[in-house]
Amino acid sequence: MIRVDGVEKAFAGKRTLGPVTLDVPAGRRVAIVGPSGCGKSTLLRIVLGLLRPDRGTVTIADTLMSDLTKRALRRKVGYVVQDGGLFPHLTAEGNVTLLARELGWDDRRVASRVDELSAMTGLGRETLSRWPVQLSGGERQRVSIMRALMLDPDVLLLDEPLGALDAITRARLQRELVGIFRALKTVILVTHDVPEAALLAEETVVMHDGVLVQRGTIDEMIRAPSSALVADLLGGAR
Amino acid sequence: MRRLLAVCVALSALASTGRAIGGERVTLGSKAFPESWILGEALAIVARSSGAESEHRANLGGTEIVHAALRAGSIDAYPEYTGTLRDVILHAHDASTEEVRERLASVGLGVTESLGFDDSYAIAVNRAVARRDALRSLSNLAAHPDLRAAFSHEFLGREDGWPGVRARYGLALSDVRGVGHALAFEALIANRADLTDVYTTDPEIVRQDLVVLEDDRGFFPRYDAVVIYRLDLEERAPGVLKAWRRIIGRVDRAAMARANAAVALDHRSVSDTAAGLVQDALGGAQLVPDVDPQRARVASIARDLLRHVQLVAVALAASVLAGVPLGIAASRRVRVAVLVIGGSGVIQTIPSLALLAFLIPVVGIGVLPATIALFLYALLPIVQGTCSGITGIPAPLAASAEALGLTPFAKLARIELPLALPSILAGVRTSGVIAVGTATIAALVGAGGLGDPILEGIALRDTTLILTGAVPCAMLALAVQGSFALLERVVVPRGLRVRTHAE
């Protein structure tokens, strides 16, 4: 479904990412974990075409990411950032339905899709009519997920989606995400939280200093870490 | 009063018959001081007496602006002085009368003989200071380097002004400042300065009881008053030129000084004073009619205010139409930003007089150059507000907007511009308030507005007249500020204003 091939990226002459090669088959839920600054968010931004790699290619659903294809590809991919990235000048519902309305969906189609997503995230009509500043952190994240899923994309990319939440809200939303992710096809989740990766993804990729160092399930990696670094990183999980 | 009426009736009778025959039309200009207004108006009255239609665009600013207006054809003639012609316009101090005539003719301009008086430069001191230091002539100044001088900027900059006097007399005053000509007298009265430059027909010499220092080495050239006009008038308005010739050589220094005093000290209207001067020159008795200048002024405040609002509104609308797209372009690429914001910043630093002097040869005088200048000055805050509003959108929001897969136009219209709106409006508001203040310069190019009473008031040292322009101007600025605050409440999306956080 998503193929990253030999991608490299340098900032100010210093290579911060790569070379990275990563294949995520359709229907797989993959977590990317690693310490902050390891390049995991950069990798995600390259997958979305928000950053252009210095070298290498990204392919989504057999289409090569380029300036010509990136807009169409982005519509097949949902994207959720740390504190939601909601547009403050639009209501929650306005955020969720923005793209669909731009694409000319009629009111009935928009309303029925919003109802489906409301049922999935548990956000009511009243909450959806509010402005982003009037929502709690957890509600903002749910709205952001609804916005990402509005067009029923093949892939969902999440960049530390629960990073800005308090512990209780975070735990509750993690449990809900298990259910939401099950209903989806392909998920790439970037997190620095190993238990969250274990809970939400079938497979985990460990990144360090811009390169992938090990791939597998959390259990496998804890049993047989490829390096002291992986053992260190996963040590917190037990 | 009755006599004035008679003159008016006679002139208008002449005018109405003449108009039917000739169909000539002239536009006079004048510089920013009473003598120039009176002469400009007198020439307009005489032109009208020949049956032509005439218009007088008074108070156009300094020599550069009025002369540029003449060259550009925005006006047909204005009163000038021979010394200024040589030194400021032709840069030929020693040119003979014939050479002056030839050089003007080569650019399509003609010049008359002297109107009959000279208005030369001189330096004057307070009588008390003159007595204390026994000052009688310019040579005496050499012994008193501690005297404080407040000279007009034009006098300071001209070859036939201070630089020349200083060189000829070997003077070394330690405290020489440039001030507005009218303000120099205020400085002398308040004892903040001892010397200033005056004109020999200056009514202030009498009012302030000043002593004119004798030019004992004969430095100052004679400033004979003449009319400078476009030579095409000989084709277009021969009747007007013929009529003007009737007063050439007939306005004497005493009559001119009286007329200056009537306008500058007694606040008589320029048109009545000019009518009196014309009648005087043509052999009638001296005539200074009494009219109430205040009443006419009150009626014109509304007109000035309306013109002011019109200038600001048109210039501001044009600035928004140009500035917002420029700001968007600047937000896209750093190189464009450097160019656009740097460019509009440079415009901001050009003094308004200089900017107008650049514009007049291209677009003439009147509303157009004033509007263009205001438009240019209003650009920077709007461009900057738009650019920083867009580039200031937080990175996660910008990434989310990009990642959604919106078309570039939808992203701009639905996300970037609404989020940048408060910043754009703040820029437009700043521009609007600045434009209200800056629009007073419109009066320098004959575009009217509240600058008219302000400039006239400064020239006449009439505080009431200055306030007549300045107070409405200040209130207008407050009104602009207030209406933009209201506008923000209406157009900025609620989500950007709501601050309640429901946890």
XYZ file of C-alpha atoms in Angstrom:
741
model
C 0.000 0.000 0.000
C 2.742 2.431 1.005
C 6.278 2.000 -0.165
C 9.175 4.221 0.911
C 12.248 3.509 -1.162
C 15.730 4.779 -0.290
C 14.443 8.121 1.023
C 17.009 10.613 2.333
C 16.591 14.165 3.640
C 19.137 16.681 4.842
C 18.474 19.959 6.667
C 21.101 22.686 6.474
C 23.542 20.245 4.865
C 23.211 17.692 7.665
C 21.514 14.397 6.865
C 18.692 13.900 9.358
C 16.877 11.071 7.622
C 17.771 7.967 5.691
C 18.370 6.137 3.716
C 15.001 4.631 4.711
C 13.175 1.823 2.938
C 9.835 0.762 4.372
C 6.950 -1.266 2.978
C 3.539 -1.131 4.646
C 1.128 -3.629 3.090
C -2.573 -2.815 2.787
C -4.549 -3.446 5.948
C -1.489 -3.423 8.213
C -1.259 -1.201 11.317
C 2.340 -0.110 11.826
C 3.777 2.024 14.625
C 7.023 3.972 14.241
C 8.716 4.533 17.597
C 11.941 6.250 18.539
C 13.339 9.056 20.668
C 12.455 12.627 19.728
C 14.552 13.951 16.870
C 15.050 10.497 15.328
C 13.324 11.608 12.097
C 9.981 9.824 12.477
C 7.851 12.961 11.910
C 10.049 13.934 8.958
C 9.449 10.489 7.452
C 5.691 10.926 7.842
C 5.790 14.381 6.235
C 7.714 12.939 3.274
C 5.120 10.167 2.890
C 2.437 12.877 2.613
C 4.481 14.922 0.168
C 4.667 17.873 2.602
C 8.451 17.593 2.311
C 10.342 16.656 -0.797
C 13.016 13.997 -0.176
C 16.543 14.711 -1.431
C 16.734 11.186 -2.746
C 14.390 8.201 -3.043
C 10.690 7.805 -3.777
C 7.328 7.315 -2.079
C 4.627 5.205 -3.685
C 1.039 5.100 -2.394
C -1.428 2.575 -3.898
C 0.904 2.019 -6.841
C 1.100 5.755 -7.642
C 4.443 7.528 -7.383
C 4.276 10.686 -5.186
C 5.117 13.746 -7.308
C 4.015 17.353 -7.635
C 1.417 16.220 -10.148
C -0.015 13.371 -8.079
C 0.355 14.643 -4.531
C -3.015 16.360 -4.245
C -4.931 13.296 -5.401
C -2.833 11.022 -3.174
C -3.389 13.205 -0.109
C -7.124 12.770 -0.512
C -6.597 9.014 -0.168
C -4.665 9.571 3.055
C -5.989 10.919 6.346
C -3.535 12.920 8.506
C -3.797 13.723 12.208
C -1.229 15.910 14.014
C -0.383 16.271 17.684
C -2.946 18.779 18.945
C -5.383 18.233 16.124
C -4.420 21.055 13.765
C -8.049 22.192 13.711
C -8.768 25.437 11.869
C -9.879 27.893 14.574
C -12.077 29.933 12.225
C -14.303 26.941 11.405
C -16.614 25.020 13.765
C -15.783 21.398 14.539
C -18.248 20.343 11.863
C -16.840 22.938 9.469
C -13.415 21.365 9.938
C -14.747 17.834 9.355
C -16.733 18.710 6.227
C -14.403 21.316 4.635
C -12.821 19.110 1.998
C -16.013 17.207 1.134
C -17.816 20.491 0.509
C -14.921 21.787 -1.576
C -15.266 18.618 -3.661
C -18.948 19.385 -4.170
C -20.642 16.761 -1.992
C -24.350 17.486 -1.496
C -25.779 18.160 1.966
C -27.352 14.733 2.322
C -24.147 12.884 1.546
C -22.171 15.129 3.921
C -24.731 14.674 6.726
C -24.842 10.891 6.439
C -21.024 10.615 6.469
C -20.831 12.929 9.522
C -23.402 10.716 11.280
C -21.296 7.603 10.605
C -18.185 9.294 11.948
C -20.077 10.667 14.995
C -21.140 7.166 15.872
C -17.530 6.008 15.556
C -16.002 8.784 17.731
C -18.926 9.376 20.060
C -19.119 13.139 19.387
C -22.669 14.553 19.371
C -24.243 17.263 17.175
C -23.919 19.842 19.938
C -20.171 19.260 20.288
C -19.702 19.449 16.527
C -21.343 22.882 16.399
C -18.720 24.374 18.733
C -15.534 26.282 17.858
C -12.204 24.496 18.340
C -11.240 26.771 21.284
C -14.381 25.596 23.071
C -13.417 21.897 22.835
C -11.366 19.841 25.253
C -8.094 18.273 24.117
C -9.698 14.852 23.705
C -12.626 16.291 21.747
C -10.247 18.159 19.449
C -8.396 14.928 18.688
C -11.651 13.125 17.920
C -12.717 15.950 15.577
C -9.326 15.780 13.908
C -9.731 12.024 13.358
C -13.215 12.597 11.924
C -11.779 15.201 9.556
C -9.041 12.783 8.458
C -11.578 10.009 7.827
C -14.252 12.122 6.104
C -13.424 10.965 2.582
C -13.014 7.359 3.775
C -9.298 7.239 2.897
C -7.344 4.037 2.347
C -4.629 5.089 4.760
C -4.529 6.984 8.078
C -1.292 8.671 9.193
C -1.084 9.879 12.778
C 1.787 11.977 14.157
C 1.811 11.719 17.981
C -1.993 12.041 17.975
C -2.299 11.674 21.754
C 0.931 13.474 22.686
C -0.694 16.632 24.037
C -3.353 14.931 26.192
C -3.445 14.324 29.934
C -2.907 10.735 31.122
C -6.571 9.894 31.800
C -7.911 11.270 28.512
C -5.022 9.619 26.730
C -5.763 6.180 28.168
C -9.466 6.487 27.316
C -8.771 7.627 23.761
C -6.196 4.855 23.250
C -8.864 2.251 24.036
C -11.294 3.920 21.620
C -8.666 4.095 18.885
C -8.255 0.311 19.060
C -11.856 0.023 17.873
C -11.561 2.790 15.277
C -8.346 1.366 13.791
C -9.845 -2.120 13.520
C -12.441 -0.714 11.139
C -9.746 0.807 8.938
C -7.425 -0.544 6.312
C -3.902 0.799 6.683
C -2.522 2.846 9.601
C 0.891 4.388 10.261
C 1.196 5.744 13.784
C 4.181 7.793 14.911
C 4.638 7.773 18.695
C 7.355 7.870 21.318
C 5.184 5.768 23.649
C 6.031 2.045 23.365
C 2.941 0.703 25.224
C 0.754 2.823 22.916
C 2.477 1.253 19.908
C 1.966 -2.210 21.386
C -1.713 -1.505 22.008
C -2.598 0.105 18.675
C -0.287 -1.488 16.073
C 0.314 -5.032 14.919
C 3.866 -4.243 13.969
C 6.435 -1.716 15.179
C 9.415 -0.074 13.500
C 12.136 1.357 15.725
C 13.931 4.456 14.392
C 17.126 6.050 15.595
C 19.269 8.806 14.089
C 17.232 8.858 10.916
C 17.370 5.171 10.065
C 15.194 2.114 10.802
C 16.995 -0.161 13.284
C 14.507 -2.999 13.852
C 11.071 -4.119 12.732
C 8.685 -6.650 14.296
C 6.137 -7.005 17.039
C 6.980 -5.425 20.375
C 7.114 -8.858 22.000
C 9.598 -10.175 19.442
C 11.807 -7.122 19.818
C 11.807 -7.272 23.586
C 12.762 -10.935 23.388
C 15.495 -10.383 20.804
C 16.538 -6.737 20.519
C 18.920 -6.114 17.616
C 20.971 -3.710 19.684
C 21.430 -2.269 23.148
C 19.627 0.817 21.922
C 16.460 -1.103 21.051
C 16.626 -2.933 24.374
C 16.969 0.414 26.154
C 14.091 1.982 24.279
C 11.758 -0.958 24.804
C 12.893 -1.499 28.392
C 10.361 1.008 29.555
C 7.564 -1.202 28.254
C 8.054 -3.937 30.825
C -18.380 97.712 -0.663
C -20.507 99.358 -3.295
C -17.391 99.994 -5.327
C -16.452 96.304 -5.209
C -19.908 95.416 -6.371
C -19.494 97.804 -9.262
C -16.172 96.236 -10.219
C -17.675 92.765 -10.003
C -20.649 93.700 -12.101
C -18.435 95.375 -14.665
C -16.051 92.434 -14.781
C -18.787 89.833 -14.996
C -20.512 91.835 -17.713
C -17.239 91.853 -19.620
C -16.830 88.169 -18.858
C -20.236 87.144 -20.107
C -19.902 89.043 -23.356
C -16.328 87.909 -23.812
C -17.083 84.284 -23.244
C -19.480 84.313 -26.114
C -16.846 85.759 -28.421
C -13.497 84.328 -27.381
C -13.935 81.021 -25.597
C -10.456 81.403 -24.114
C -9.616 79.464 -20.987
C -6.641 79.757 -18.606
C -5.633 78.132 -15.348
C -3.467 80.091 -12.918
C -1.332 78.624 -10.188
C 0.328 80.080 -7.141
C 2.864 79.132 -4.496
C 2.217 78.628 -0.813
C 2.326 82.222 0.437
C -0.154 85.102 0.415
C 1.624 87.342 -2.117
C 1.593 84.533 -4.646
C -2.107 83.810 -3.974
C -3.030 87.475 -4.384
C -1.096 87.829 -7.669
C -2.465 84.524 -8.978
C -5.982 85.641 -8.144
C -5.370 89.101 -9.637
C -4.210 87.511 -12.911
C -7.308 85.301 -12.891
C -9.531 88.347 -12.364
C -7.842 90.259 -15.185
C -8.146 87.221 -17.473
C -11.840 87.020 -16.643
C -12.208 90.726 -17.463
C -11.032 89.935 -20.983
C -13.901 87.506 -21.373
C -11.937 84.320 -20.786
C -12.817 81.595 -18.366
C -10.175 81.465 -15.676
C -9.429 79.232 -12.753
C -6.925 79.816 -9.956
C -5.359 76.815 -8.245
C -3.922 78.557 -5.230
C -1.394 77.374 -2.688
C 0.254 74.638 -4.762
C 3.428 74.373 -2.667
C 7.007 75.445 -3.435
C 8.681 76.543 -6.642
C 9.459 72.983 -7.759
C 5.826 71.885 -7.616
C 4.297 74.981 -9.241
C 6.920 75.051 -11.971
C 6.528 71.327 -12.641
C 2.774 71.906 -12.901
C 3.398 74.642 -15.479
C 5.750 72.439 -17.514
C 3.245 69.576 -17.366
C 0.468 71.885 -18.611
C -1.673 71.518 -15.483
C -1.564 75.294 -15.152
C -0.967 77.946 -17.829
C 0.756 80.672 -15.816
C 1.832 81.690 -12.336
C 3.506 84.672 -10.654
C 7.278 84.183 -10.342
C 10.335 86.256 -9.426
C 13.304 86.905 -11.704
C 15.855 85.812 -9.069
C 14.080 82.497 -8.620
C 13.926 82.026 -12.382
C 17.701 82.407 -12.669
C 18.841 80.489 -9.614
C 16.229 77.815 -8.938
C 14.741 77.103 -12.325
C 17.515 77.819 -14.838
C 20.506 77.494 -12.490
C 22.091 80.445 -14.281
C 22.839 83.124 -11.701
C 24.385 85.607 -14.085
C 22.130 85.098 -17.085
C 20.984 88.250 -18.814
C 17.293 88.989 -19.285
C 17.638 87.976 -22.951
C 19.263 84.646 -22.049
C 16.528 83.935 -19.504
C 13.903 84.646 -22.145
C 15.612 82.417 -24.706
C 16.096 79.508 -22.363
C 12.490 79.623 -21.204
C 11.299 79.862 -24.808
C 13.235 76.707 -25.655
C 10.977 74.778 -23.258
C 7.814 76.514 -24.406
C 7.569 79.151 -21.690
C 7.335 82.911 -21.830
C 7.945 85.607 -19.240
C 6.508 89.130 -18.933
C 8.215 92.356 -17.891
C 8.164 93.209 -14.182
C 4.715 93.600 -12.675
C 6.064 96.790 -11.157
C 7.654 95.835 -7.857
C 10.409 93.642 -6.528
C 10.170 91.238 -3.647
C 13.780 90.516 -2.866
C 15.300 88.533 -0.074
C 16.555 90.337 3.005
C 17.595 89.382 6.507
C 15.729 90.917 9.424
C 16.368 91.009 13.182
C 14.337 91.913 16.251
C 14.518 95.627 16.947
C 15.719 94.935 20.506
C 18.535 92.717 19.253
C 19.470 95.260 16.566
C 19.701 97.972 19.196
C 21.662 95.799 21.645
C 24.273 94.717 19.079
C 24.166 97.912 16.972
C 23.186 95.954 13.836
C 22.462 97.972 10.737
C 23.901 95.984 7.864
C 24.771 92.417 6.971
C 28.479 93.242 7.481
C 27.729 93.889 11.159
C 26.738 90.238 11.612
C 30.357 89.109 11.268
C 31.094 90.428 14.752
C 28.241 88.447 16.339
C 28.659 84.726 15.577
C 26.469 83.817 18.577
C 23.249 85.207 17.030
C 20.629 82.490 16.465
C 19.217 82.232 12.945
C 15.904 80.607 11.955
C 15.820 80.520 8.162
C 13.246 79.031 5.824
C 14.375 75.783 4.202
C 14.227 77.335 0.764
C 16.513 80.214 1.863
C 18.946 77.754 3.426
C 19.145 75.677 0.263
C 19.315 78.344 -2.429
C 22.504 79.638 -3.959
C 21.129 83.162 -3.684
C 20.123 82.525 -0.069
C 22.109 81.787 3.057
C 25.047 79.918 1.443
C 25.743 82.915 -0.790
C 25.283 85.503 1.964
C 27.588 83.573 4.249
C 30.297 83.369 1.615
C 29.992 87.004 0.493
C 30.062 88.441 4.006
C 32.338 85.797 5.581
C 29.774 84.987 8.263
C 30.087 82.080 10.718
C 26.920 81.855 12.787
C 27.032 78.853 15.141
C 23.260 78.328 15.491
C 21.506 78.162 12.110
C 18.260 76.200 11.883
C 15.857 75.489 9.054
C 12.191 76.166 9.892
C 8.986 76.849 7.962
C 8.991 80.476 6.770
C 5.882 81.352 8.787
C 7.186 79.584 11.882
C 10.396 81.644 11.793
C 8.419 84.740 12.872
C 6.890 82.804 15.761
C 10.432 81.863 16.799
C 11.481 85.532 16.667
C 8.472 86.672 18.717
C 9.135 83.974 21.322
C 12.781 85.098 21.440
C 13.942 81.645 20.339
C 15.778 83.132 17.380
C 17.313 86.490 16.482
C 17.447 86.490 12.670
C 15.269 85.317 9.846
C 14.933 85.756 6.128
C 12.149 88.079 4.937
C 10.784 89.389 1.658
C 10.922 93.120 1.083
C 7.122 93.252 0.747
C 6.661 91.114 3.851
C 3.917 92.549 6.089
C 5.575 90.886 9.083
C 8.341 93.486 8.933
C 5.756 96.052 10.031
C 3.811 93.835 12.405
C 6.773 92.384 14.272
C 8.653 95.684 14.174
C 11.693 94.050 12.572
C 14.825 95.786 11.336
C 15.840 94.874 7.789
C 19.633 94.688 7.607
C 21.125 96.660 4.766
C 22.693 94.526 2.004
C 25.800 96.753 1.987
C 27.788 94.554 -0.390
C 24.866 94.217 -2.806
C 24.596 90.453 -2.625
C 20.886 89.764 -2.993
C 19.712 89.786 -6.601
C 16.546 91.697 -7.425
C 13.425 89.589 -7.309
C 11.225 91.404 -9.772
C 7.735 89.959 -9.862
C 6.851 88.657 -13.342
C 4.321 86.339 -14.891
C 5.652 83.124 -16.335
C 3.321 81.435 -18.790
C 3.094 78.738 -21.426
C 3.875 80.157 -24.859
C 0.961 78.264 -26.361
C -1.263 80.884 -24.672
C -0.287 83.191 -27.542
C -2.344 80.872 -29.740
C -4.942 79.746 -27.245
C -5.608 82.922 -25.298
C -4.174 86.031 -26.949
C -6.925 88.110 -25.333
C -5.801 87.054 -21.862
C -2.178 87.953 -22.577
C -3.278 91.307 -23.898
C -5.327 91.947 -20.757
C -2.416 90.972 -18.516
C -0.197 93.498 -20.309
C -2.474 96.245 -18.979
C -1.327 95.656 -15.389
C 2.315 94.831 -16.147
C 4.498 97.508 -14.576
C 1.582 99.022 -12.642
C 1.668 97.161 -9.311
C 3.993 99.069 -6.979
C 5.781 97.793 -3.904
C 3.608 99.778 -1.490
C 0.378 98.485 -3.005
C 1.681 94.947 -2.854
C 2.763 95.278 0.768
C -0.675 96.687 1.645
C -2.383 93.806 -0.103
C -0.131 91.336 1.713
C -0.983 92.937 5.030
C -4.703 92.887 4.237
C -4.610 89.123 3.683
C -1.959 88.032 6.160
C -2.698 90.398 9.046
C -6.304 91.517 8.668
C -7.606 88.201 7.269
C -9.274 89.773 4.274
C -10.247 87.331 1.561
C -7.720 86.808 -1.209
C -10.228 87.418 -4.003
C -11.401 90.773 -2.630
C -7.858 91.887 -1.942
C -6.797 90.856 -5.443
C -9.756 92.722 -6.946
C -8.647 95.783 -4.992
C -5.078 95.403 -6.209
C -6.258 95.170 -9.826
C -8.443 98.216 -9.506
C -5.591 100.077 -7.831
C -3.187 99.150 -10.638
C -5.651 100.106 -13.346
C -6.049 103.585 -11.895
C -8.997 103.299 -9.569
C -8.916 104.330 -5.935
C -7.471 101.996 -3.334
C -10.068 99.604 -2.146
C -10.091 97.184 0.733
C -13.570 95.747 1.077
C -14.818 94.348 4.342
C -16.193 90.852 4.158
C -16.479 88.195 6.770
C -13.902 85.551 5.851
C -15.089 83.237 8.634
C -18.484 82.653 7.082
C -17.028 81.578 3.768
C -14.588 79.315 5.603
C -17.273 77.515 7.617
C -19.131 76.737 4.428
C -16.011 75.242 2.925
C -15.144 72.920 5.856
C -17.794 70.480 4.678
C -16.359 70.591 1.161
C -12.787 70.100 2.413
C -13.852 67.225 4.672
C -15.734 65.527 1.868
C -12.765 65.846 -0.479
C -10.474 64.518 2.262
C -12.666 61.450 2.825
C -12.847 60.897 -0.926
C -9.047 61.033 -1.312
C -8.493 58.619 1.586
C -11.236 56.220 0.514
C -10.105 55.917 -3.099
C -6.412 55.582 -2.198
C -7.121 53.057 0.569
C -9.385 50.936 -1.645
C -6.686 50.851 -4.329
C -4.066 49.943 -1.714
C -6.148 47.021 -0.482
C -6.737 45.799 -4.040
C -3.005 45.910 -4.787
C -1.577 45.290 -1.315
C -3.372 42.056 -0.429
C -2.269 40.204 -3.602
C 1.259 41.599 -3.135
C 1.207 40.394 0.473
C 0.073 36.943 -0.637
C 2.872 36.817 -3.209
C 5.353 37.932 -0.540
C 4.178 35.157 1.794
C 4.996 32.529 -0.839
C 8.655 33.247 -1.475
C 11.246 34.977 0.669
C 12.787 36.612 -2.386
C 9.452 38.190 -3.372
C 8.942 39.305 0.233
C 12.298 41.050 0.300
C 11.459 42.783 -2.974
C 7.861 43.779 -2.212
C 8.194 44.713 1.460
C 11.581 46.324 0.884
C 10.156 48.264 -2.061
C 7.091 49.557 -0.232
C 9.342 50.362 2.731
C 11.561 52.498 0.535
C 8.501 54.370 -0.765
C 7.581 55.073 2.860
C 10.871 56.893 3.367
C 10.422 59.263 0.404
C 9.334 62.668 1.762
C 5.872 63.549 0.533
C 7.059 66.749 -1.179
C 9.717 64.826 -3.100
C 7.225 62.136 -4.098
C 4.789 64.770 -5.372
C 7.591 66.505 -7.269
C 8.314 63.167 -9.023
C 4.648 62.614 -9.843
C 3.742 66.045 -11.230
C 5.757 65.782 -14.488
C 3.991 62.478 -15.146
C 0.401 63.073 -14.064
C 0.163 66.843 -13.522
C -1.472 68.369 -10.443
C -4.784 67.812 -8.715
C -6.502 64.770 -7.286
C -4.569 62.190 -9.314
C -1.006 62.765 -7.986
C -2.394 63.160 -4.443
C -4.271 59.867 -4.708
C -1.255 58.074 -6.166
C 0.978 59.359 -3.354
C -1.541 58.292 -0.696
C -1.933 54.916 -2.392
C 1.828 54.347 -2.323
C 2.133 55.389 1.326
C -0.742 53.077 2.315
C 0.788 49.979 0.698
C 3.386 48.926 3.275
C 1.132 48.232 6.299
C -1.325 46.296 4.133
C 1.334 44.214 2.366
C 3.040 43.552 5.676
C -0.209 42.702 7.471
C -1.210 40.242 4.752
C 2.220 38.627 4.502
C 2.764 38.244 8.236
C -0.845 37.107 8.706
C -0.263 34.217 6.302
C 3.293 33.311 7.285
C 2.256 33.556 10.950
C -0.231 30.675 10.634
C 1.029 28.039 13.129
C 2.981 25.180 11.495
C 0.554 22.365 12.501
C -2.329 24.309 10.927
C -0.370 24.988 7.773
C 0.593 21.292 7.565
C -3.017 20.183 8.134
C -4.235 22.556 5.410
C -1.623 21.236 3.008
C -2.242 17.574 3.934
C -5.991 17.831 3.309
C -5.393 17.989 -0.432
C -7.203 21.313 -1.001
C -6.562 23.096 -4.271
C -4.198 26.088 -3.876
C -7.096 28.493 -4.356
C -9.311 26.724 -1.808
C -6.436 26.659 0.656
C -5.950 30.415 0.201
C -9.633 31.346 0.310
C -10.844 28.905 2.968
C -7.870 28.692 5.316
C -5.123 31.256 4.819
C -7.056 34.467 4.199
C -9.628 33.900 6.988
C -6.828 33.108 9.444
C -4.827 36.135 8.293
C -7.875 38.429 8.358
C -7.233 40.055 11.765
C -3.674 40.873 10.703
C -4.801 42.168 7.283
C -7.458 44.368 8.886
C -4.923 45.722 11.375
C -2.729 46.684 8.411
C -5.614 48.353 6.569
C -6.571 50.223 9.739
C -3.027 51.510 10.205
C -2.919 52.564 6.552
C -6.274 54.291 6.885
C -5.252 56.336 9.913
C -1.936 57.262 8.294
C -3.720 58.193 5.058
C -6.077 60.572 6.889
C -3.046 62.408 8.250
C -1.026 62.235 5.052
C -3.925 63.426 2.886
C -3.249 66.961 4.116
C -0.404 67.002 1.561
C -3.034 66.875 -1.182
C -3.433 70.631 -0.715
C 0.143 71.064 -1.979
C -0.882 69.915 -5.438
C -4.234 71.662 -5.560
C -6.277 68.580 -4.700
C -8.006 70.302 -1.768
C -8.998 68.499 1.397
C -8.410 69.516 5.005
C -4.802 70.423 4.159
C -6.134 73.597 2.499
C -7.107 75.413 5.720
C -4.033 73.985 7.480
C -1.574 75.267 4.849
C -3.364 78.600 4.541
C -3.437 78.900 8.321
C 0.291 78.242 8.559
C 1.024 80.807 5.852
C -1.232 83.372 7.546
C -0.188 82.409 11.092
C -3.887 82.003 11.811
C -4.334 79.359 14.515
C -8.105 79.256 14.116
C -7.733 78.482 10.445
C -5.189 75.723 11.179
C -7.557 74.169 13.720
C -10.377 74.388 11.183
C -8.459 71.774 9.221
C -6.628 69.950 11.997
C -9.592 69.225 14.270
C -11.816 67.576 11.628
C -8.710 65.710 10.461
C -8.067 64.303 13.933
C -11.725 63.382 14.355
C -11.690 61.681 10.979
C -8.666 59.619 12.059
C -10.511 58.556 15.208
C -13.589 57.702 13.153
C -11.514 55.526 10.807
C -9.932 53.788 13.788
C -13.362 53.210 15.366
C -15.072 51.962 12.242
C -12.324 49.409 11.623
C -12.705 48.141 15.204
C -16.407 47.654 14.428
C -15.645 46.047 11.097
C -13.355 43.549 12.802
C -16.180 42.495 15.092
C -18.382 41.854 12.106
C -16.054 40.114 9.658
C -13.541 38.206 11.787
C -14.868 34.641 12.256
C -16.187 33.984 15.761
C -13.819 31.072 16.304
C -10.902 33.521 16.219
C -12.516 35.732 18.853
C -14.218 33.291 21.280
C -11.973 32.751 24.270
C -14.093 30.499 26.516
C -12.503 27.108 27.044
C -14.949 24.361 27.920
C -12.955 21.543 29.459
